[in-house]
Amino acid sequence: CNAHQCPVDGEYSDFGEWSECSAECDGGNQTRTRQCDNPAPEHGGADCEGEDSEMQGCNNHECAVAVDGQYGEFGDWTECEGCGQNQSRMRECNNPAPAHGGSDCSDRPLKKSDLVLARNSPLFLK
């Protein structure tokens, strides 16, 4: 009968889950590891062969740049509804429209050039 225990060479378990990416965009890294425990080396057996971790790139897309909205051109004057009535014209926040968390035109204080003027208003006649 053999009185000593036989050596057991180590083998790796499966890799675990990938870690969270180190960056949200413009490229980051993530890693995963595995253990030398399937089985672990015993009684003079060899250690596991190979790497116990892996790394890969992630989130390689370009970071989106916030775009603040700007007013476009004024539209046409509204129809005149009668003698002495005001007319107005509007413009939209679409030149460019806000994107990727940029502020809307209404998020900034109005400037005189941002006001909608009416043809018969005191501001327009000055």
Short mmCIF file of N, CA, C and O in Angstrom, two decimals:
data_model
loop_
_atom_site.label_atom_id
_atom_site.label_comp_id
_atom_site.label_asym_id
_atom_site.label_seq_id
_atom_site.Cartn_x
_atom_site.Cartn_y
_atom_site.Cartn_z
N CYS A 1 0.85 -1.18 0.00
CA CYS A 1 0.00 0.00 0.00
C CYS A 1 0.89 1.24 0.00
O CYS A 1 1.91 1.27 0.67
N ASN A 2 0.47 2.30 -0.70
CA ASN A 2 1.24 3.53 -0.81
C ASN A 2 0.97 4.39 0.41
O ASN A 2 -0.16 4.79 0.65
N ALA A 3 2.02 4.72 1.20
CA ALA A 3 1.85 5.46 2.44
C ALA A 3 1.85 6.97 2.23
O ALA A 3 1.47 7.72 3.12
N HIS A 4 2.33 7.49 1.13
CA HIS A 4 2.34 8.94 0.92
C HIS A 4 1.22 9.35 -0.04
O HIS A 4 0.76 8.55 -0.86
N GLN A 5 0.81 10.59 0.10
CA GLN A 5 -0.26 11.08 -0.78
C GLN A 5 0.33 11.54 -2.10
O GLN A 5 1.42 12.12 -2.15
N CYS A 6 -0.37 11.30 -3.15
CA CYS A 6 0.09 11.66 -4.49
C CYS A 6 -0.01 13.17 -4.69
O CYS A 6 -0.93 13.82 -4.19
N PRO A 7 0.91 13.78 -5.46
CA PRO A 7 0.81 15.19 -5.78
C PRO A 7 -0.43 15.47 -6.63
O PRO A 7 -0.82 14.66 -7.46
N VAL A 8 -1.02 16.64 -6.38
CA VAL A 8 -2.19 17.09 -7.15
C VAL A 8 -1.82 18.40 -7.83
O VAL A 8 -1.50 19.39 -7.16
N ASP A 9 -1.81 18.40 -9.14
CA ASP A 9 -1.52 19.63 -9.88
C ASP A 9 -2.73 20.56 -9.83
O ASP A 9 -3.88 20.12 -9.89
N GLY A 10 -2.44 21.86 -9.71
CA GLY A 10 -3.51 22.85 -9.66
C GLY A 10 -4.13 23.09 -11.02
O GLY A 10 -3.46 23.00 -12.05
N GLU A 11 -5.40 23.39 -11.01
CA GLU A 11 -6.13 23.76 -12.21
C GLU A 11 -6.97 25.00 -11.90
O GLU A 11 -7.47 25.16 -10.79
N TYR A 12 -7.10 25.87 -12.88
CA TYR A 12 -7.90 27.09 -12.70
C TYR A 12 -9.38 26.79 -12.75
O TYR A 12 -9.85 25.94 -13.51
N SER A 13 -10.13 27.56 -11.97
CA SER A 13 -11.59 27.58 -12.11
C SER A 13 -11.92 28.49 -13.28
O SER A 13 -11.04 29.11 -13.89
N ASP A 14 -13.19 28.60 -13.62
CA ASP A 14 -13.61 29.49 -14.70
C ASP A 14 -13.38 30.95 -14.28
O ASP A 14 -13.38 31.29 -13.10
N PHE A 15 -13.22 31.81 -15.29
CA PHE A 15 -13.09 33.23 -15.02
C PHE A 15 -14.39 33.76 -14.44
O PHE A 15 -15.48 33.31 -14.82
N GLY A 16 -14.28 34.74 -13.56
CA GLY A 16 -15.46 35.42 -13.00
C GLY A 16 -16.01 36.44 -13.98
O GLY A 16 -15.58 36.52 -15.14
N GLU A 17 -16.93 37.24 -13.51
CA GLU A 17 -17.55 38.28 -14.33
C GLU A 17 -16.54 39.41 -14.60
O GLU A 17 -15.63 39.65 -13.81
N TRP A 18 -16.76 40.11 -15.71
CA TRP A 18 -15.94 41.27 -16.02
C TRP A 18 -16.24 42.39 -15.02
O TRP A 18 -17.39 42.58 -14.63
N SER A 19 -15.22 43.12 -14.62
CA SER A 19 -15.41 44.27 -13.73
C SER A 19 -16.12 45.38 -14.49
O SER A 19 -16.23 45.36 -15.72
N GLU A 20 -16.56 46.39 -13.75
CA GLU A 20 -17.15 47.57 -14.38
C GLU A 20 -16.06 48.27 -15.18
O GLU A 20 -14.89 48.27 -14.80
N CYS A 21 -16.44 48.86 -16.29
CA CYS A 21 -15.47 49.58 -17.13
C CYS A 21 -14.92 50.78 -16.38
O CYS A 21 -15.65 51.47 -15.65
N SER A 22 -13.65 51.05 -16.56
CA SER A 22 -13.00 52.16 -15.85
C SER A 22 -13.36 53.53 -16.42
O SER A 22 -13.02 54.56 -15.83
N ALA A 23 -14.04 53.58 -17.56
CA ALA A 23 -14.44 54.86 -18.17
C ALA A 23 -15.80 54.69 -18.84
O ALA A 23 -16.14 53.61 -19.31
N GLU A 24 -16.59 55.78 -18.87
CA GLU A 24 -17.90 55.74 -19.51
C GLU A 24 -17.81 55.87 -21.03
O GLU A 24 -18.71 55.46 -21.75
N CYS A 25 -16.72 56.46 -21.52
CA CYS A 25 -16.52 56.65 -22.95
C CYS A 25 -15.05 56.96 -23.20
O CYS A 25 -14.28 57.10 -22.26
N ASP A 26 -14.67 57.05 -24.47
CA ASP A 26 -13.28 57.30 -24.88
C ASP A 26 -12.33 56.19 -24.46
O ASP A 26 -11.13 56.39 -24.38
N GLY A 27 -12.82 55.03 -24.17
CA GLY A 27 -11.98 53.86 -23.90
C GLY A 27 -11.59 53.70 -22.46
O GLY A 27 -11.10 54.62 -21.82
N GLY A 28 -11.84 52.54 -21.94
CA GLY A 28 -11.44 52.17 -20.59
C GLY A 28 -11.02 50.72 -20.59
O GLY A 28 -10.84 50.10 -21.65
N ASN A 29 -10.86 50.16 -19.42
CA ASN A 29 -10.49 48.76 -19.29
C ASN A 29 -11.38 48.08 -18.28
O ASN A 29 -11.92 48.72 -17.38
N GLN A 30 -11.49 46.78 -18.43
CA GLN A 30 -12.16 45.97 -17.43
C GLN A 30 -11.38 44.66 -17.31
O GLN A 30 -10.70 44.24 -18.24
N THR A 31 -11.45 44.06 -16.14
CA THR A 31 -10.69 42.85 -15.86
C THR A 31 -11.60 41.78 -15.28
O THR A 31 -12.71 42.06 -14.82
N ARG A 32 -11.10 40.56 -15.33
CA ARG A 32 -11.74 39.45 -14.65
C ARG A 32 -10.64 38.50 -14.19
O ARG A 32 -9.56 38.46 -14.77
N THR A 33 -10.92 37.77 -13.14
CA THR A 33 -9.92 36.88 -12.54
C THR A 33 -10.48 35.48 -12.37
O THR A 33 -11.69 35.25 -12.47
N ARG A 34 -9.57 34.57 -12.13
CA ARG A 34 -9.93 33.20 -11.81
C ARG A 34 -8.98 32.70 -10.73
O ARG A 34 -7.89 33.23 -10.53
N GLN A 35 -9.40 31.66 -10.04
CA GLN A 35 -8.63 31.12 -8.91
C GLN A 35 -8.02 29.77 -9.29
O GLN A 35 -8.60 29.00 -10.04
N CYS A 36 -6.87 29.51 -8.69
CA CYS A 36 -6.21 28.22 -8.86
C CYS A 36 -6.73 27.29 -7.75
O CYS A 36 -6.04 27.00 -6.78
N ASP A 37 -7.96 26.83 -7.92
CA ASP A 37 -8.60 26.06 -6.85
C ASP A 37 -9.50 24.93 -7.38
O ASP A 37 -10.40 24.48 -6.68
N ASN A 38 -9.23 24.47 -8.59
CA ASN A 38 -10.13 23.48 -9.18
C ASN A 38 -9.37 22.29 -9.78
O ASN A 38 -9.46 22.05 -10.97
N PRO A 39 -8.59 21.58 -9.05
CA PRO A 39 -8.30 21.71 -7.61
C PRO A 39 -7.10 22.61 -7.37
O PRO A 39 -6.35 22.94 -8.28
N ALA A 40 -6.89 22.98 -6.11
CA ALA A 40 -5.68 23.70 -5.71
C ALA A 40 -4.51 22.70 -5.69
O ALA A 40 -4.71 21.51 -5.45
N PRO A 41 -3.29 23.19 -5.95
CA PRO A 41 -2.16 22.25 -5.90
C PRO A 41 -1.95 21.71 -4.47
O PRO A 41 -2.09 22.45 -3.51
N GLU A 42 -1.66 20.42 -4.38
CA GLU A 42 -1.44 19.80 -3.07
C GLU A 42 -0.31 18.79 -3.16
O GLU A 42 -0.04 18.23 -4.23
N HIS A 43 0.34 18.59 -2.03
CA HIS A 43 1.34 17.52 -1.88
C HIS A 43 2.44 17.62 -2.93
O HIS A 43 2.83 16.62 -3.53
N GLY A 44 2.89 18.86 -3.19
CA GLY A 44 3.98 19.05 -4.13
C GLY A 44 3.56 19.09 -5.58
O GLY A 44 4.41 19.10 -6.47
N GLY A 45 2.26 19.16 -5.85
CA GLY A 45 1.78 19.26 -7.23
C GLY A 45 2.10 20.62 -7.83
O GLY A 45 2.37 21.60 -7.12
N ALA A 46 2.05 20.72 -9.13
CA ALA A 46 2.41 21.94 -9.85
C ALA A 46 1.34 23.01 -9.67
O ALA A 46 0.15 22.72 -9.54
N ASP A 47 1.81 24.26 -9.65
CA ASP A 47 0.88 25.40 -9.64
C ASP A 47 0.14 25.45 -10.98
O ASP A 47 0.56 24.84 -11.97
N CYS A 48 -0.94 26.21 -10.99
CA CYS A 48 -1.70 26.39 -12.23
C CYS A 48 -0.83 27.05 -13.28
O CYS A 48 0.02 27.91 -12.97
N GLU A 49 -1.03 26.68 -14.52
CA GLU A 49 -0.30 27.29 -15.63
C GLU A 49 -1.18 28.32 -16.31
O GLU A 49 -2.38 28.11 -16.47
N GLY A 50 -0.57 29.42 -16.74
CA GLY A 50 -1.31 30.47 -17.43
C GLY A 50 -1.61 31.64 -16.51
O GLY A 50 -1.20 31.68 -15.35
N GLU A 51 -2.32 32.59 -17.05
CA GLU A 51 -2.63 33.83 -16.34
C GLU A 51 -3.87 33.65 -15.46
O GLU A 51 -4.80 32.95 -15.84
N ASP A 52 -3.86 34.35 -14.33
CA ASP A 52 -5.03 34.30 -13.44
C ASP A 52 -5.96 35.49 -13.64
O ASP A 52 -6.96 35.62 -12.96
N SER A 53 -5.62 36.37 -14.61
CA SER A 53 -6.50 37.52 -14.89
C SER A 53 -6.43 37.85 -16.37
O SER A 53 -5.46 37.53 -17.05
N GLU A 54 -7.50 38.51 -16.84
CA GLU A 54 -7.57 38.99 -18.21
C GLU A 54 -8.04 40.44 -18.18
O GLU A 54 -8.76 40.85 -17.26
N MET A 55 -7.61 41.19 -19.18
CA MET A 55 -8.06 42.59 -19.31
C MET A 55 -8.51 42.79 -20.75
O MET A 55 -7.93 42.23 -21.68
N GLN A 56 -9.56 43.60 -20.89
CA GLN A 56 -10.03 43.96 -22.23
C GLN A 56 -10.46 45.42 -22.23
O GLN A 56 -10.80 45.99 -21.20
N GLY A 57 -10.45 46.01 -23.43
CA GLY A 57 -10.92 47.38 -23.59
C GLY A 57 -12.45 47.41 -23.57
O GLY A 57 -13.12 46.42 -23.84
N CYS A 58 -13.00 48.57 -23.22
CA CYS A 58 -14.45 48.72 -23.16
C CYS A 58 -14.81 50.19 -23.38
O CYS A 58 -13.97 51.07 -23.25
N ASN A 59 -16.07 50.42 -23.69
CA ASN A 59 -16.62 51.77 -23.90
C ASN A 59 -15.70 52.63 -24.78
O ASN A 59 -15.32 53.73 -24.41
N ASN A 60 -15.39 52.11 -25.94
CA ASN A 60 -14.47 52.79 -26.85
C ASN A 60 -15.13 53.89 -27.67
O ASN A 60 -14.47 54.56 -28.45
N HIS A 61 -16.44 54.08 -27.50
CA HIS A 61 -17.13 55.13 -28.26
C HIS A 61 -16.71 56.51 -27.74
O HIS A 61 -16.32 56.67 -26.60
N GLU A 62 -16.79 57.47 -28.65
CA GLU A 62 -16.41 58.85 -28.31
C GLU A 62 -17.40 59.44 -27.33
O GLU A 62 -18.60 59.20 -27.41
N CYS A 63 -16.88 60.18 -26.37
CA CYS A 63 -17.75 60.87 -25.41
C CYS A 63 -18.58 61.92 -26.15
O CYS A 63 -18.05 62.67 -26.98
N ALA A 64 -19.86 61.96 -25.87
CA ALA A 64 -20.74 62.96 -26.48
C ALA A 64 -20.51 64.31 -25.80
O ALA A 64 -20.42 64.39 -24.58
N VAL A 65 -20.37 65.33 -26.59
CA VAL A 65 -20.15 66.67 -26.08
C VAL A 65 -21.51 67.36 -25.93
O VAL A 65 -22.35 67.31 -26.83
N ALA A 66 -21.73 67.99 -24.79
CA ALA A 66 -22.98 68.72 -24.56
C ALA A 66 -23.08 69.86 -25.57
O ALA A 66 -22.12 70.57 -25.81
N VAL A 67 -24.26 69.99 -26.15
CA VAL A 67 -24.51 71.06 -27.13
C VAL A 67 -25.61 71.94 -26.56
O VAL A 67 -26.72 71.49 -26.33
N ASP A 68 -25.29 73.20 -26.29
CA ASP A 68 -26.29 74.16 -25.83
C ASP A 68 -27.14 74.60 -27.01
O ASP A 68 -26.63 74.85 -28.10
N GLY A 69 -28.44 74.72 -26.76
CA GLY A 69 -29.35 75.16 -27.81
C GLY A 69 -29.16 76.64 -28.13
O GLY A 69 -28.79 77.43 -27.27
N GLN A 70 -29.41 76.99 -29.37
CA GLN A 70 -29.36 78.38 -29.83
C GLN A 70 -30.63 78.66 -30.62
O GLN A 70 -31.16 77.78 -31.28
N TYR A 71 -31.08 79.92 -30.56
CA TYR A 71 -32.28 80.28 -31.30
C TYR A 71 -32.01 80.33 -32.80
O TYR A 71 -30.94 80.75 -33.24
N GLY A 72 -33.00 79.88 -33.58
CA GLY A 72 -32.95 79.98 -35.03
C GLY A 72 -33.49 81.33 -35.48
O GLY A 72 -33.70 82.25 -34.67
N GLU A 73 -33.73 81.45 -36.76
CA GLU A 73 -34.25 82.70 -37.33
C GLU A 73 -35.72 82.89 -36.93
O GLU A 73 -36.44 81.94 -36.68
N PHE A 74 -36.14 84.16 -36.90
CA PHE A 74 -37.55 84.46 -36.66
C PHE A 74 -38.38 83.94 -37.83
O PHE A 74 -37.96 84.00 -38.98
N GLY A 75 -39.57 83.46 -37.50
CA GLY A 75 -40.52 83.04 -38.53
C GLY A 75 -41.27 84.23 -39.09
O GLY A 75 -40.93 85.39 -38.84
N ASP A 76 -42.32 83.95 -39.83
CA ASP A 76 -43.13 85.00 -40.45
C ASP A 76 -43.97 85.72 -39.38
O ASP A 76 -44.27 85.16 -38.33
N TRP A 77 -44.37 86.95 -39.70
CA TRP A 77 -45.26 87.70 -38.83
C TRP A 77 -46.64 87.05 -38.82
O TRP A 77 -47.07 86.50 -39.83
N THR A 78 -47.30 87.12 -37.71
CA THR A 78 -48.67 86.61 -37.63
C THR A 78 -49.57 87.52 -38.46
O THR A 78 -49.22 88.66 -38.78
N GLU A 79 -50.74 87.02 -38.81
CA GLU A 79 -51.70 87.81 -39.57
C GLU A 79 -52.21 88.95 -38.69
O GLU A 79 -52.38 88.81 -37.48
N CYS A 80 -52.46 90.07 -39.32
CA CYS A 80 -53.02 91.22 -38.61
C CYS A 80 -54.50 90.96 -38.37
O CYS A 80 -55.23 90.60 -39.29
N GLU A 81 -54.91 91.09 -37.10
CA GLU A 81 -56.30 90.76 -36.77
C GLU A 81 -57.22 91.97 -36.78
O GLU A 81 -58.40 91.85 -36.53
N GLY A 82 -56.71 93.14 -37.03
CA GLY A 82 -57.55 94.33 -37.06
C GLY A 82 -56.70 95.56 -36.89
O GLY A 82 -55.51 95.50 -36.59
N CYS A 83 -57.32 96.70 -37.05
CA CYS A 83 -56.63 97.97 -36.97
C CYS A 83 -56.04 98.16 -35.58
O CYS A 83 -56.73 98.00 -34.58
N GLY A 84 -54.77 98.49 -35.51
CA GLY A 84 -54.12 98.76 -34.23
C GLY A 84 -53.74 97.51 -33.44
O GLY A 84 -53.29 97.61 -32.31
N GLN A 85 -53.93 96.33 -34.01
CA GLN A 85 -53.59 95.09 -33.31
C GLN A 85 -52.10 94.78 -33.51
O GLN A 85 -51.51 95.13 -34.52
N ASN A 86 -51.54 94.12 -32.51
CA ASN A 86 -50.14 93.72 -32.59
C ASN A 86 -49.97 92.47 -33.44
O ASN A 86 -50.85 91.64 -33.53
N GLN A 87 -48.81 92.38 -34.06
CA GLN A 87 -48.41 91.17 -34.76
C GLN A 87 -47.15 90.67 -34.06
O GLN A 87 -46.43 91.44 -33.43
N SER A 88 -46.92 89.40 -34.17
CA SER A 88 -45.72 88.86 -33.53
C SER A 88 -45.10 87.81 -34.43
O SER A 88 -45.71 87.36 -35.41
N ARG A 89 -43.90 87.47 -34.13
CA ARG A 89 -43.22 86.38 -34.82
C ARG A 89 -42.37 85.64 -33.80
O ARG A 89 -41.92 86.21 -32.81
N MET A 90 -42.21 84.38 -34.04
CA MET A 90 -41.54 83.52 -33.08
C MET A 90 -40.29 82.91 -33.70
O MET A 90 -40.13 82.90 -34.92
N ARG A 91 -39.44 82.39 -32.84
CA ARG A 91 -38.32 81.57 -33.30
C ARG A 91 -38.14 80.42 -32.32
O ARG A 91 -38.55 80.49 -31.18
N GLU A 92 -37.55 79.35 -32.81
CA GLU A 92 -37.42 78.14 -32.02
C GLU A 92 -35.97 77.92 -31.60
O GLU A 92 -35.04 78.45 -32.21
N CYS A 93 -35.82 77.12 -30.58
CA CYS A 93 -34.50 76.73 -30.07
C CYS A 93 -34.04 75.50 -30.86
O CYS A 93 -34.09 74.37 -30.39
N ASN A 94 -33.58 75.76 -32.11
CA ASN A 94 -33.27 74.64 -32.99
C ASN A 94 -32.05 74.88 -33.88
O ASN A 94 -31.87 74.23 -34.89
N ASN A 95 -31.18 75.81 -33.50
CA ASN A 95 -30.06 76.16 -34.36
C ASN A 95 -28.75 76.25 -33.59
O ASN A 95 -28.19 77.32 -33.50
N PRO A 96 -28.26 75.21 -33.01
CA PRO A 96 -28.77 73.84 -32.97
C PRO A 96 -29.73 73.63 -31.80
O PRO A 96 -29.77 74.43 -30.88
N ALA A 97 -30.44 72.52 -31.86
CA ALA A 97 -31.26 72.11 -30.72
C ALA A 97 -30.33 71.59 -29.63
O ALA A 97 -29.24 71.10 -29.92
N PRO A 98 -30.71 71.71 -28.37
CA PRO A 98 -29.86 71.18 -27.30
C PRO A 98 -29.71 69.67 -27.44
O PRO A 98 -30.64 68.98 -27.85
N ALA A 99 -28.51 69.16 -27.10
CA ALA A 99 -28.26 67.72 -27.20
C ALA A 99 -27.26 67.30 -26.13
O ALA A 99 -26.45 68.11 -25.67
N HIS A 100 -27.34 66.06 -25.73
CA HIS A 100 -26.40 65.43 -24.80
C HIS A 100 -26.26 66.22 -23.50
O HIS A 100 -25.16 66.42 -23.00
N GLY A 101 -27.37 66.70 -22.97
CA GLY A 101 -27.34 67.40 -21.69
C GLY A 101 -27.07 68.89 -21.80
O GLY A 101 -26.94 69.57 -20.78
N GLY A 102 -26.97 69.42 -23.00
CA GLY A 102 -26.77 70.86 -23.17
C GLY A 102 -28.01 71.63 -22.76
O GLY A 102 -29.11 71.08 -22.70
N SER A 103 -27.85 72.90 -22.46
CA SER A 103 -28.97 73.69 -21.95
C SER A 103 -29.90 74.13 -23.07
O SER A 103 -29.49 74.34 -24.21
N ASP A 104 -31.17 74.25 -22.71
CA ASP A 104 -32.20 74.74 -23.61
C ASP A 104 -32.07 76.25 -23.69
O ASP A 104 -31.56 76.89 -22.78
N CYS A 105 -32.53 76.86 -24.73
CA CYS A 105 -32.46 78.31 -24.87
C CYS A 105 -33.11 79.02 -23.68
O CYS A 105 -32.65 80.06 -23.25
N SER A 106 -34.18 78.45 -23.14
CA SER A 106 -34.87 79.09 -22.02
C SER A 106 -34.10 78.96 -20.71
O SER A 106 -34.47 79.59 -19.73
N ASP A 107 -33.04 78.17 -20.70
CA ASP A 107 -32.24 78.03 -19.49
C ASP A 107 -31.34 79.24 -19.24
O ASP A 107 -30.77 79.38 -18.19
N ARG A 108 -31.18 80.08 -20.23
CA ARG A 108 -30.33 81.27 -20.10
C ARG A 108 -31.20 82.51 -20.03
O ARG A 108 -32.29 82.53 -20.58
N PRO A 109 -30.71 83.56 -19.38
CA PRO A 109 -31.50 84.80 -19.35
C PRO A 109 -31.76 85.32 -20.76
O PRO A 109 -30.93 85.20 -21.64
N LEU A 110 -32.93 85.90 -20.96
CA LEU A 110 -33.26 86.45 -22.26
C LEU A 110 -32.44 87.70 -22.52
O LEU A 110 -32.16 88.48 -21.62
N LYS A 111 -32.07 87.85 -23.76
CA LYS A 111 -31.40 89.07 -24.19
C LYS A 111 -32.40 89.85 -25.04
O LYS A 111 -33.38 89.31 -25.51
N LYS A 112 -32.15 91.13 -25.23
CA LYS A 112 -33.07 91.94 -26.02
C LYS A 112 -33.28 91.32 -27.39
O LYS A 112 -34.39 91.29 -27.90
N SER A 113 -32.23 90.76 -27.98
CA SER A 113 -32.37 90.16 -29.30
C SER A 113 -33.20 88.88 -29.26
O SER A 113 -33.64 88.40 -30.28
N ASP A 114 -33.41 88.33 -28.07
CA ASP A 114 -34.20 87.12 -27.96
C ASP A 114 -35.69 87.41 -27.80
O ASP A 114 -36.51 86.50 -27.84
N LEU A 115 -36.08 88.68 -27.61
CA LEU A 115 -37.48 89.01 -27.38
C LEU A 115 -38.28 88.91 -28.68
O LEU A 115 -37.78 89.21 -29.76
N VAL A 116 -39.51 88.48 -28.56
CA VAL A 116 -40.42 88.47 -29.70
C VAL A 116 -41.04 89.86 -29.76
O VAL A 116 -41.71 90.30 -28.83
N LEU A 117 -40.80 90.57 -30.85
CA LEU A 117 -41.30 91.95 -30.97
C LEU A 117 -42.58 91.97 -31.80
O LEU A 117 -42.74 91.21 -32.75
N ALA A 118 -43.45 92.84 -31.44
CA ALA A 118 -44.67 93.05 -32.21
C ALA A 118 -44.52 94.34 -33.00
O ALA A 118 -43.96 95.31 -32.51
N ARG A 119 -45.02 94.36 -34.21
CA ARG A 119 -44.83 95.52 -35.09
C ARG A 119 -45.40 96.81 -34.48
O ARG A 119 -44.83 97.87 -34.67
N ASN A 120 -46.50 96.74 -33.77
CA ASN A 120 -47.12 97.95 -33.24
C ASN A 120 -46.77 98.20 -31.77
O ASN A 120 -47.35 99.05 -31.14
N SER A 121 -45.81 97.44 -31.23
CA SER A 121 -45.46 97.65 -29.82
C SER A 121 -44.48 98.80 -29.69
O SER A 121 -43.76 99.13 -30.64
N PRO A 122 -44.42 99.45 -28.51
CA PRO A 122 -43.48 100.55 -28.32
C PRO A 122 -42.04 100.11 -28.53
O PRO A 122 -41.22 100.89 -29.00
N LEU A 123 -41.70 98.86 -28.20
CA LEU A 123 -40.33 98.40 -28.39
C LEU A 123 -39.97 98.33 -29.86
O LEU A 123 -38.86 98.64 -30.27
N PHE A 124 -40.92 97.94 -30.71
CA PHE A 124 -40.66 97.79 -32.12
C PHE A 124 -40.55 99.16 -32.79
O PHE A 124 -39.74 99.35 -33.69
N LEU A 125 -41.34 100.13 -32.35
CA LEU A 125 -41.39 101.44 -33.02
C LEU A 125 -40.19 102.29 -32.67
O LEU A 125 -39.97 103.30 -33.32
N LYS A 126 -39.41 101.93 -31.69
CA LYS A 126 -38.25 102.76 -31.31
C LYS A 126 -37.11 102.58 -32.24
O LYS A 126 -36.88 101.60 -32.85
#
